[in-house]
Every structure is written in C-alpha cells, then in structure tokens.
Amino acid sequence: GAVVSQHPSWVICKSGTSVKIECRSLDFQATTMFWYRQFPKQSLMLMATSNEGSKATYEQGVEKDKFLINHASLTLSTLTVTSAHPEDSSFYICSARTQDSPLHFGNGTRLTVT
Amino acid sequence: GNSVTQMEGPVTLSEEAFLTINCTYTATGYPSLFWYVQYPGEGLQLLLKATKADDKGSNKGFEATYRKETTSFHLEKGSVQVSDSAVYFCALMAQAGTALIFGKGTTLSVSS
C-alpha cells in the first residue's frame, strides 16, 4: 500500500538553529501534502497545505517565515523550522494524498529545541 | 467553523470488554468522517471511514455509524484485545481533498 516516509523521526537542536523535516511519498505522486503539529495530549493542528509547484497555504496563526514549506516535486515536501526556539518543540506530522485517495500519514518527527 | 469533539481519556478496559469512544462533530454541509489509530511509536493509520449519513464504517472489529441527526460518529468494538491499546482520533473532512480536522484523541489501554 501507499507509504509516506518522514525523516528524521526525532531531532534535537540548539535554540537559534534551523531544522529541516522531509516528507516523501514512496509509491504514489502526492499532489497535496499537509503539515500538522501535535502538542502532548492534544489534537493534530493543521499548519499548512502544500500543493506541488505552488506556495503553501498557511493556517491562521502559523508564521510562514518561521515554518518554511517547500513542495518542489510530487514526491517530496519539506518543512524547515527556522531559528528554532524551545516553544517550537513539538511533534510534526506530514500527510499526503493523490487526487483520488484518502490521506496517508508519515510517522512524525519529534523536535526538541534546547 | 468545523470541529470535532471526542471523549476525554484515558479509557482503561479489561480484555474482551465492550468499547465505545464518543465523537461528535460540527460542520457545514456533509463532511466525511474518519477514525484514525496511532499505536505506540507509530504514525497515524486509517481505521475506518464513512462518507454519508447512515453509512457504517467497519474494520478489525471496530464499527462507527455516521449519524447526521445527532452529528455523531461513535467508535465501538464488541470485544477489545490488548493489541487494541493505542490512541484513537476522530476526524472530519469538510470537502473532498481538504485537510482533516481532528479531535484531541482518546487513549485506550486494555489489560489482560
């Protein structure tokens, strides 16, 4: 079946540095990818919607200059957390779909900013 | 706006007990409804779905019926197993192709 690979699965970085998270669709072309953020014991909050070849659409309250999303190909989207701070520590999850399929999710990335 | 409310956990059950996890939604139009499961250390997996009123989604012994009159999509299983221990998320998709909107998740712990 369809698989979405997310990398890295966990990362620790120092405050002020940037971190890139990759999301790849392994056996299908993902026309749309979604990035979510999950706080402990809370729901997944949609951060942005990314369509291949176009700029991402960010949800209200999400800083587009801080969370850079690139969807350069039909199989790869990246989320870069720029100048990370401890409050950015969270669990980030990507999901991807083709035009006529349900969403498939990556296993998530645990980001810890020290 | 669109939202999903599901019962707070954790839910703790003995093996072979009956499970109900309540989920209600608020949405305009006719959303599709989903249950996802997240096992420890793993990503989200689609458990079942229903796309229109009165549809029943089922998988692995779990069932949920799309009730438009009560705006609900409660998850049920007649006899839970230890391997069902996980976090369960109710979600809706307001329109085809749009992002999922999730509830807060309910942790289920089943003991033998």
PDB file of C-alpha atoms in Angstrom:
ATOM      1  CA  GLY A   1       0.000   0.000   0.000  1.00  0.00           C
ATOM      2  CA  ALA A   2       0.880   3.655  -0.117  1.00  0.00           C
ATOM      3  CA  VAL A   3       3.606   4.753   2.225  1.00  0.00           C
ATOM      4  CA  VAL A   4       4.686   8.159   3.380  1.00  0.00           C
ATOM      5  CA  SER A   5       8.181   8.397   4.769  1.00  0.00           C
ATOM      6  CA  GLN A   6       9.054  11.185   7.160  1.00  0.00           C
ATOM      7  CA  HIS A   7      12.615  11.950   8.197  1.00  0.00           C
ATOM      8  CA  PRO A   8      14.089  12.374  10.706  1.00  0.00           C
ATOM      9  CA  SER A   9      11.922  10.628  13.255  1.00  0.00           C
ATOM     10  CA  TRP A  10      13.429  12.726  16.006  1.00  0.00           C
ATOM     11  CA  VAL A  11      15.834  15.623  16.208  1.00  0.00           C
ATOM     12  CA  ILE A  12      17.385  17.722  18.933  1.00  0.00           C
ATOM     13  CA  CYS A  13      18.723  21.126  18.044  1.00  0.00           C
ATOM     14  CA  LYS A  14      20.009  24.207  19.782  1.00  0.00           C
ATOM     15  CA  SER A  15      17.977  27.346  20.059  1.00  0.00           C
ATOM     16  CA  GLY A  16      18.532  29.631  17.085  1.00  0.00           C
ATOM     17  CA  THR A  17      19.374  26.920  14.593  1.00  0.00           C
ATOM     18  CA  SER A  18      17.186  25.662  11.743  1.00  0.00           C
ATOM     19  CA  VAL A  19      15.850  22.174  11.226  1.00  0.00           C
ATOM     20  CA  LYS A  20      14.545  20.592   8.037  1.00  0.00           C
ATOM     21  CA  ILE A  21      11.982  17.784   8.046  1.00  0.00           C
ATOM     22  CA  GLU A  22      11.368  15.755   4.912  1.00  0.00           C
ATOM     23  CA  CYS A  23       8.179  14.052   3.847  1.00  0.00           C
ATOM     24  CA  ARG A  24       8.273  11.664   0.913  1.00  0.00           C
ATOM     25  CA  SER A  25       5.568   9.686  -0.788  1.00  0.00           C
ATOM     26  CA  LEU A  26       7.228   6.405  -1.712  1.00  0.00           C
ATOM     27  CA  ASP A  27       4.897   4.784  -4.190  1.00  0.00           C
ATOM     28  CA  PHE A  28       2.494   7.458  -5.331  1.00  0.00           C
ATOM     29  CA  GLN A  29       2.521  11.034  -6.552  1.00  0.00           C
ATOM     30  CA  ALA A  30       1.321  13.348  -3.827  1.00  0.00           C
ATOM     31  CA  THR A  31      -0.471  16.282  -5.365  1.00  0.00           C
ATOM     32  CA  THR A  32      -1.149  17.713  -1.934  1.00  0.00           C
ATOM     33  CA  MET A  33       0.681  17.433   1.346  1.00  0.00           C
ATOM     34  CA  PHE A  34      -0.483  18.666   4.723  1.00  0.00           C
ATOM     35  CA  TRP A  35       1.697  19.525   7.697  1.00  0.00           C
ATOM     36  CA  TYR A  36       0.351  19.103  11.212  1.00  0.00           C
ATOM     37  CA  ARG A  37       1.698  19.868  14.647  1.00  0.00           C
ATOM     38  CA  GLN A  38       0.742  17.852  17.695  1.00  0.00           C
ATOM     39  CA  PHE A  39       1.227  19.017  21.258  1.00  0.00           C
ATOM     40  CA  PRO A  40       1.265  16.459  24.089  1.00  0.00           C
ATOM     41  CA  LYS A  41      -2.196  15.104  24.844  1.00  0.00           C
ATOM     42  CA  GLN A  42      -3.705  17.396  22.241  1.00  0.00           C
ATOM     43  CA  SER A  43      -5.043  17.104  18.759  1.00  0.00           C
ATOM     44  CA  LEU A  44      -3.212  17.455  15.492  1.00  0.00           C
ATOM     45  CA  MET A  45      -3.366  21.072  14.420  1.00  0.00           C
ATOM     46  CA  LEU A  46      -3.132  21.812  10.725  1.00  0.00           C
ATOM     47  CA  MET A  47      -0.239  24.147   9.986  1.00  0.00           C
ATOM     48  CA  ALA A  48      -0.305  24.408   6.218  1.00  0.00           C
ATOM     49  CA  THR A  49      -1.402  22.872   2.958  1.00  0.00           C
ATOM     50  CA  SER A  50       1.188  22.354   0.275  1.00  0.00           C
ATOM     51  CA  ASN A  51       0.451  21.782  -3.394  1.00  0.00           C
ATOM     52  CA  GLU A  52       3.219  20.732  -5.741  1.00  0.00           C
ATOM     53  CA  GLY A  53       4.745  23.644  -7.574  1.00  0.00           C
ATOM     54  CA  SER A  54       2.915  26.371  -5.712  1.00  0.00           C
ATOM     55  CA  LYS A  55       3.267  28.271  -2.476  1.00  0.00           C
ATOM     56  CA  ALA A  56       1.954  26.684   0.670  1.00  0.00           C
ATOM     57  CA  THR A  57      -1.244  27.940   2.254  1.00  0.00           C
ATOM     58  CA  TYR A  58      -0.769  28.555   5.954  1.00  0.00           C
ATOM     59  CA  GLU A  59      -3.401  28.366   8.652  1.00  0.00           C
ATOM     60  CA  GLN A  60      -4.182  31.409  10.712  1.00  0.00           C
ATOM     61  CA  GLY A  61      -1.632  31.957  13.425  1.00  0.00           C
ATOM     62  CA  VAL A  62       1.145  29.963  11.757  1.00  0.00           C
ATOM     63  CA  GLU A  63       4.194  32.065  10.936  1.00  0.00           C
ATOM     64  CA  LYS A  64       5.088  31.425   7.325  1.00  0.00           C
ATOM     65  CA  ASP A  65       8.555  32.937   7.736  1.00  0.00           C
ATOM     66  CA  LYS A  66       9.288  30.609  10.604  1.00  0.00           C
ATOM     67  CA  PHE A  67       7.867  27.413   9.155  1.00  0.00           C
ATOM     68  CA  LEU A  68       9.085  27.279   5.572  1.00  0.00           C
ATOM     69  CA  ILE A  69       7.359  24.701   3.424  1.00  0.00           C
ATOM     70  CA  ASN A  70       8.604  23.601   0.042  1.00  0.00           C
ATOM     71  CA  HIS A  71       6.834  21.140  -2.235  1.00  0.00           C
ATOM     72  CA  ALA A  72       9.204  21.007  -5.167  1.00  0.00           C
ATOM     73  CA  SER A  73       8.169  17.650  -6.573  1.00  0.00           C
ATOM     74  CA  LEU A  74       5.255  15.243  -6.494  1.00  0.00           C
ATOM     75  CA  THR A  75       7.066  13.014  -4.029  1.00  0.00           C
ATOM     76  CA  LEU A  76       8.772  15.411  -1.660  1.00  0.00           C
ATOM     77  CA  SER A  77       7.741  18.201   0.683  1.00  0.00           C
ATOM     78  CA  THR A  78       9.965  19.773   3.316  1.00  0.00           C
ATOM     79  CA  LEU A  79       9.230  21.753   6.448  1.00  0.00           C
ATOM     80  CA  THR A  80      12.044  23.944   7.748  1.00  0.00           C
ATOM     81  CA  VAL A  81      11.746  25.354  11.233  1.00  0.00           C
ATOM     82  CA  THR A  82      13.907  28.461  11.120  1.00  0.00           C
ATOM     83  CA  SER A  83      15.605  29.968  14.147  1.00  0.00           C
ATOM     84  CA  ALA A  84      14.029  27.350  16.352  1.00  0.00           C
ATOM     85  CA  HIS A  85      13.158  28.129  19.960  1.00  0.00           C
ATOM     86  CA  PRO A  86      12.103  25.848  22.819  1.00  0.00           C
ATOM     87  CA  GLU A  87       8.438  26.691  22.231  1.00  0.00           C
ATOM     88  CA  ASP A  88       8.765  25.118  18.775  1.00  0.00           C
ATOM     89  CA  SER A  89       9.409  21.761  20.396  1.00  0.00           C
ATOM     90  CA  SER A  90       6.606  19.520  19.257  1.00  0.00           C
ATOM     91  CA  PHE A  91       5.625  16.527  17.166  1.00  0.00           C
ATOM     92  CA  TYR A  92       5.319  17.352  13.472  1.00  0.00           C
ATOM     93  CA  ILE A  93       3.386  15.072  11.141  1.00  0.00           C
ATOM     94  CA  CYS A  94       3.001  15.217   7.398  1.00  0.00           C
ATOM     95  CA  SER A  95       0.293  13.638   5.318  1.00  0.00           C
ATOM     96  CA  ALA A  96      -0.063  13.211   1.596  1.00  0.00           C
ATOM     97  CA  ARG A  97      -2.705  12.307  -0.905  1.00  0.00           C
ATOM     98  CA  THR A  98      -3.197  11.741  -4.572  1.00  0.00           C
ATOM     99  CA  GLN A  99      -6.131  13.265  -6.352  1.00  0.00           C
ATOM    100  CA  ASP A 100      -8.496  10.454  -5.538  1.00  0.00           C
ATOM    101  CA  SER A 101      -7.195   8.749  -2.449  1.00  0.00           C
ATOM    102  CA  PRO A 102      -7.512   9.251   1.292  1.00  0.00           C
ATOM    103  CA  LEU A 103      -4.731  10.764   3.279  1.00  0.00           C
ATOM    104  CA  HIS A 104      -1.631   8.787   4.187  1.00  0.00           C
ATOM    105  CA  PHE A 105       0.432   9.863   7.152  1.00  0.00           C
ATOM    106  CA  GLY A 106       4.106   9.866   7.949  1.00  0.00           C
ATOM    107  CA  ASN A 107       5.299   8.548  11.316  1.00  0.00           C
ATOM    108  CA  GLY A 108       6.034  12.030  12.566  1.00  0.00           C
ATOM    109  CA  THR A 109       9.119  13.926  13.739  1.00  0.00           C
ATOM    110  CA  ARG A 110       9.763  14.706  17.385  1.00  0.00           C
ATOM    111  CA  LEU A 111      11.566  18.065  17.544  1.00  0.00           C
ATOM    112  CA  THR A 112      13.235  19.139  20.765  1.00  0.00           C
ATOM    113  CA  VAL A 113      14.842  22.558  20.907  1.00  0.00           C
ATOM    114  CA  THR A 114      17.257  23.101  23.769  1.00  0.00           C
TER     115      THR A 114
ATOM    116  CA  GLY B   1     -16.339  26.560  11.953  1.00  0.00           C
ATOM    117  CA  ASN B   2     -15.725  22.865  11.604  1.00  0.00           C
ATOM    118  CA  SER B   3     -14.673  20.948  14.686  1.00  0.00           C
ATOM    119  CA  VAL B   4     -14.545  17.517  16.261  1.00  0.00           C
ATOM    120  CA  THR B   5     -15.127  16.690  19.902  1.00  0.00           C
ATOM    121  CA  GLN B   6     -14.294  13.290  21.304  1.00  0.00           C
ATOM    122  CA  MET B   7     -14.434  11.898  24.785  1.00  0.00           C
ATOM    123  CA  GLU B   8     -11.505  12.511  27.043  1.00  0.00           C
ATOM    124  CA  GLY B   9      -9.387   9.590  28.021  1.00  0.00           C
ATOM    125  CA  PRO B  10      -7.725   7.588  29.083  1.00  0.00           C
ATOM    126  CA  VAL B  11     -10.105   4.707  28.693  1.00  0.00           C
ATOM    127  CA  THR B  12      -8.998   1.645  30.608  1.00  0.00           C
ATOM    128  CA  LEU B  13     -10.644  -1.696  29.886  1.00  0.00           C
ATOM    129  CA  SER B  14     -10.113  -5.360  30.519  1.00  0.00           C
ATOM    130  CA  GLU B  15      -9.640  -7.698  27.600  1.00  0.00           C
ATOM    131  CA  GLU B  16     -12.931  -8.721  25.920  1.00  0.00           C
ATOM    132  CA  ALA B  17     -14.787  -5.699  27.294  1.00  0.00           C
ATOM    133  CA  PHE B  18     -17.056  -3.586  25.109  1.00  0.00           C
ATOM    134  CA  LEU B  19     -15.612  -0.316  23.850  1.00  0.00           C
ATOM    135  CA  THR B  20     -17.330   2.937  22.992  1.00  0.00           C
ATOM    136  CA  ILE B  21     -15.476   6.144  22.214  1.00  0.00           C
ATOM    137  CA  ASN B  22     -17.825   9.029  21.606  1.00  0.00           C
ATOM    138  CA  CYS B  23     -17.269  11.522  18.823  1.00  0.00           C
ATOM    139  CA  THR B  24     -19.429  14.436  17.763  1.00  0.00           C
ATOM    140  CA  TYR B  25     -18.773  16.981  15.088  1.00  0.00           C
ATOM    141  CA  THR B  26     -19.733  20.428  13.927  1.00  0.00           C
ATOM    142  CA  ALA B  27     -19.642  21.117  10.231  1.00  0.00           C
ATOM    143  CA  THR B  28     -21.480  22.851   7.464  1.00  0.00           C
ATOM    144  CA  GLY B  29     -22.599  20.695   4.605  1.00  0.00           C
ATOM    145  CA  TYR B  30     -21.913  16.981   4.504  1.00  0.00           C
ATOM    146  CA  PRO B  31     -18.460  16.070   5.739  1.00  0.00           C
ATOM    147  CA  SER B  32     -16.764  12.715   5.525  1.00  0.00           C
ATOM    148  CA  LEU B  33     -15.916  11.175   8.881  1.00  0.00           C
ATOM    149  CA  PHE B  34     -12.931   9.087   9.898  1.00  0.00           C
ATOM    150  CA  TRP B  35     -11.359   7.218  12.761  1.00  0.00           C
ATOM    151  CA  TYR B  36      -7.589   7.009  12.854  1.00  0.00           C
ATOM    152  CA  VAL B  37      -5.478   4.950  15.238  1.00  0.00           C
ATOM    153  CA  GLN B  38      -1.959   5.668  16.443  1.00  0.00           C
ATOM    154  CA  TYR B  39      -0.137   2.739  18.004  1.00  0.00           C
ATOM    155  CA  PRO B  40       2.800   3.491  20.315  1.00  0.00           C
ATOM    156  CA  GLY B  41       5.768   4.727  18.345  1.00  0.00           C
ATOM    157  CA  GLU B  42       3.953   4.625  15.028  1.00  0.00           C
ATOM    158  CA  GLY B  43       2.197   7.022  12.689  1.00  0.00           C
ATOM    159  CA  LEU B  44      -1.498   7.511  12.135  1.00  0.00           C
ATOM    160  CA  GLN B  45      -3.372   4.747  10.388  1.00  0.00           C
ATOM    161  CA  LEU B  46      -6.839   4.963   8.915  1.00  0.00           C
ATOM    162  CA  LEU B  47      -9.121   2.650  10.870  1.00  0.00           C
ATOM    163  CA  LEU B  48     -12.449   3.268   9.162  1.00  0.00           C
ATOM    164  CA  LYS B  49     -14.459   5.933   7.439  1.00  0.00           C
ATOM    165  CA  ALA B  50     -17.958   6.937   6.349  1.00  0.00           C
ATOM    166  CA  THR B  51     -18.777   9.406   3.654  1.00  0.00           C
ATOM    167  CA  LYS B  52     -22.504   9.986   4.024  1.00  0.00           C
ATOM    168  CA  ALA B  53     -25.290   9.812   6.574  1.00  0.00           C
ATOM    169  CA  ASP B  54     -26.201   6.343   7.857  1.00  0.00           C
ATOM    170  CA  ASP B  55     -23.060   4.807   6.389  1.00  0.00           C
ATOM    171  CA  LYS B  56     -21.330   2.357   8.691  1.00  0.00           C
ATOM    172  CA  GLY B  57     -17.584   2.083   8.554  1.00  0.00           C
ATOM    173  CA  SER B  58     -16.005  -1.100   9.883  1.00  0.00           C
ATOM    174  CA  ASN B  59     -12.565  -2.636  10.170  1.00  0.00           C
ATOM    175  CA  LYS B  60     -10.802  -5.088  12.503  1.00  0.00           C
ATOM    176  CA  GLY B  61     -13.959  -5.487  14.574  1.00  0.00           C
ATOM    177  CA  PHE B  62     -14.412  -1.750  15.037  1.00  0.00           C
ATOM    178  CA  GLU B  63     -17.535  -0.015  13.790  1.00  0.00           C
ATOM    179  CA  ALA B  64     -18.862   3.534  13.582  1.00  0.00           C
ATOM    180  CA  THR B  65     -22.090   4.835  12.067  1.00  0.00           C
ATOM    181  CA  TYR B  66     -22.450   8.297  10.571  1.00  0.00           C
ATOM    182  CA  ARG B  67     -25.439   9.821  12.400  1.00  0.00           C
ATOM    183  CA  LYS B  68     -26.363  13.138  10.899  1.00  0.00           C
ATOM    184  CA  GLU B  69     -29.314  13.702  13.239  1.00  0.00           C
ATOM    185  CA  THR B  70     -27.032  13.584  16.268  1.00  0.00           C
ATOM    186  CA  THR B  71     -23.880  14.735  14.412  1.00  0.00           C
ATOM    187  CA  SER B  72     -22.058  11.759  15.853  1.00  0.00           C
ATOM    188  CA  PHE B  73     -19.650   9.039  14.753  1.00  0.00           C
ATOM    189  CA  HIS B  74     -19.074   6.927  17.844  1.00  0.00           C
ATOM    190  CA  LEU B  75     -16.488   4.160  17.652  1.00  0.00           C
ATOM    191  CA  GLU B  76     -17.440   0.745  19.021  1.00  0.00           C
ATOM    192  CA  LYS B  77     -15.914  -2.679  19.374  1.00  0.00           C
ATOM    193  CA  GLY B  78     -17.606  -5.634  20.951  1.00  0.00           C
ATOM    194  CA  SER B  79     -14.531  -7.281  22.474  1.00  0.00           C
ATOM    195  CA  VAL B  80     -11.272  -5.410  22.812  1.00  0.00           C
ATOM    196  CA  GLN B  81      -7.846  -7.002  22.874  1.00  0.00           C
ATOM    197  CA  VAL B  82      -4.602  -5.905  24.481  1.00  0.00           C
ATOM    198  CA  SER B  83      -3.302  -5.169  20.989  1.00  0.00           C
ATOM    199  CA  ASP B  84      -6.002  -2.503  20.588  1.00  0.00           C
ATOM    200  CA  SER B  85      -4.203  -0.297  23.089  1.00  0.00           C
ATOM    201  CA  ALA B  86      -3.496   2.913  21.198  1.00  0.00           C
ATOM    202  CA  VAL B  87      -4.652   6.495  20.718  1.00  0.00           C
ATOM    203  CA  TYR B  88      -7.807   6.884  18.631  1.00  0.00           C
ATOM    204  CA  PHE B  89      -8.580  10.057  16.705  1.00  0.00           C
ATOM    205  CA  CYS B  90     -11.913  11.045  15.260  1.00  0.00           C
ATOM    206  CA  ALA B  91     -11.651  13.357  12.261  1.00  0.00           C
ATOM    207  CA  LEU B  92     -13.699  15.033   9.596  1.00  0.00           C
ATOM    208  CA  MET B  93     -13.030  16.223   6.079  1.00  0.00           C
ATOM    209  CA  ALA B  94     -15.354  19.066   5.235  1.00  0.00           C
ATOM    210  CA  GLN B  95     -14.904  18.739   1.486  1.00  0.00           C
ATOM    211  CA  ALA B  96     -13.129  16.205  -0.670  1.00  0.00           C
ATOM    212  CA  GLY B  97      -9.419  16.906  -0.882  1.00  0.00           C
ATOM    213  CA  THR B  98      -9.261  19.297   2.047  1.00  0.00           C
ATOM    214  CA  ALA B  99      -7.328  18.708   5.228  1.00  0.00           C
ATOM    215  CA  LEU B 100      -8.584  16.550   8.049  1.00  0.00           C
ATOM    216  CA  ILE B 101      -9.763  18.223  11.225  1.00  0.00           C
ATOM    217  CA  PHE B 102      -9.009  16.071  14.251  1.00  0.00           C
ATOM    218  CA  GLY B 103     -10.394  15.600  17.690  1.00  0.00           C
ATOM    219  CA  LYS B 104      -7.991  15.565  20.629  1.00  0.00           C
ATOM    220  CA  GLY B 105      -7.580  11.831  20.628  1.00  0.00           C
ATOM    221  CA  THR B 106      -8.584   9.215  23.186  1.00  0.00           C
ATOM    222  CA  THR B 107      -6.049   6.894  24.722  1.00  0.00           C
ATOM    223  CA  LEU B 108      -7.246   3.322  25.120  1.00  0.00           C
ATOM    224  CA  SER B 109      -5.444   0.954  27.441  1.00  0.00           C
ATOM    225  CA  VAL B 110      -6.506  -2.689  27.500  1.00  0.00           C
ATOM    226  CA  SER B 111      -5.191  -5.056  30.131  1.00  0.00           C
ATOM    227  CA  SER B 112      -5.248  -8.833  30.145  1.00  0.00           C
TER     228      SER B 112
END
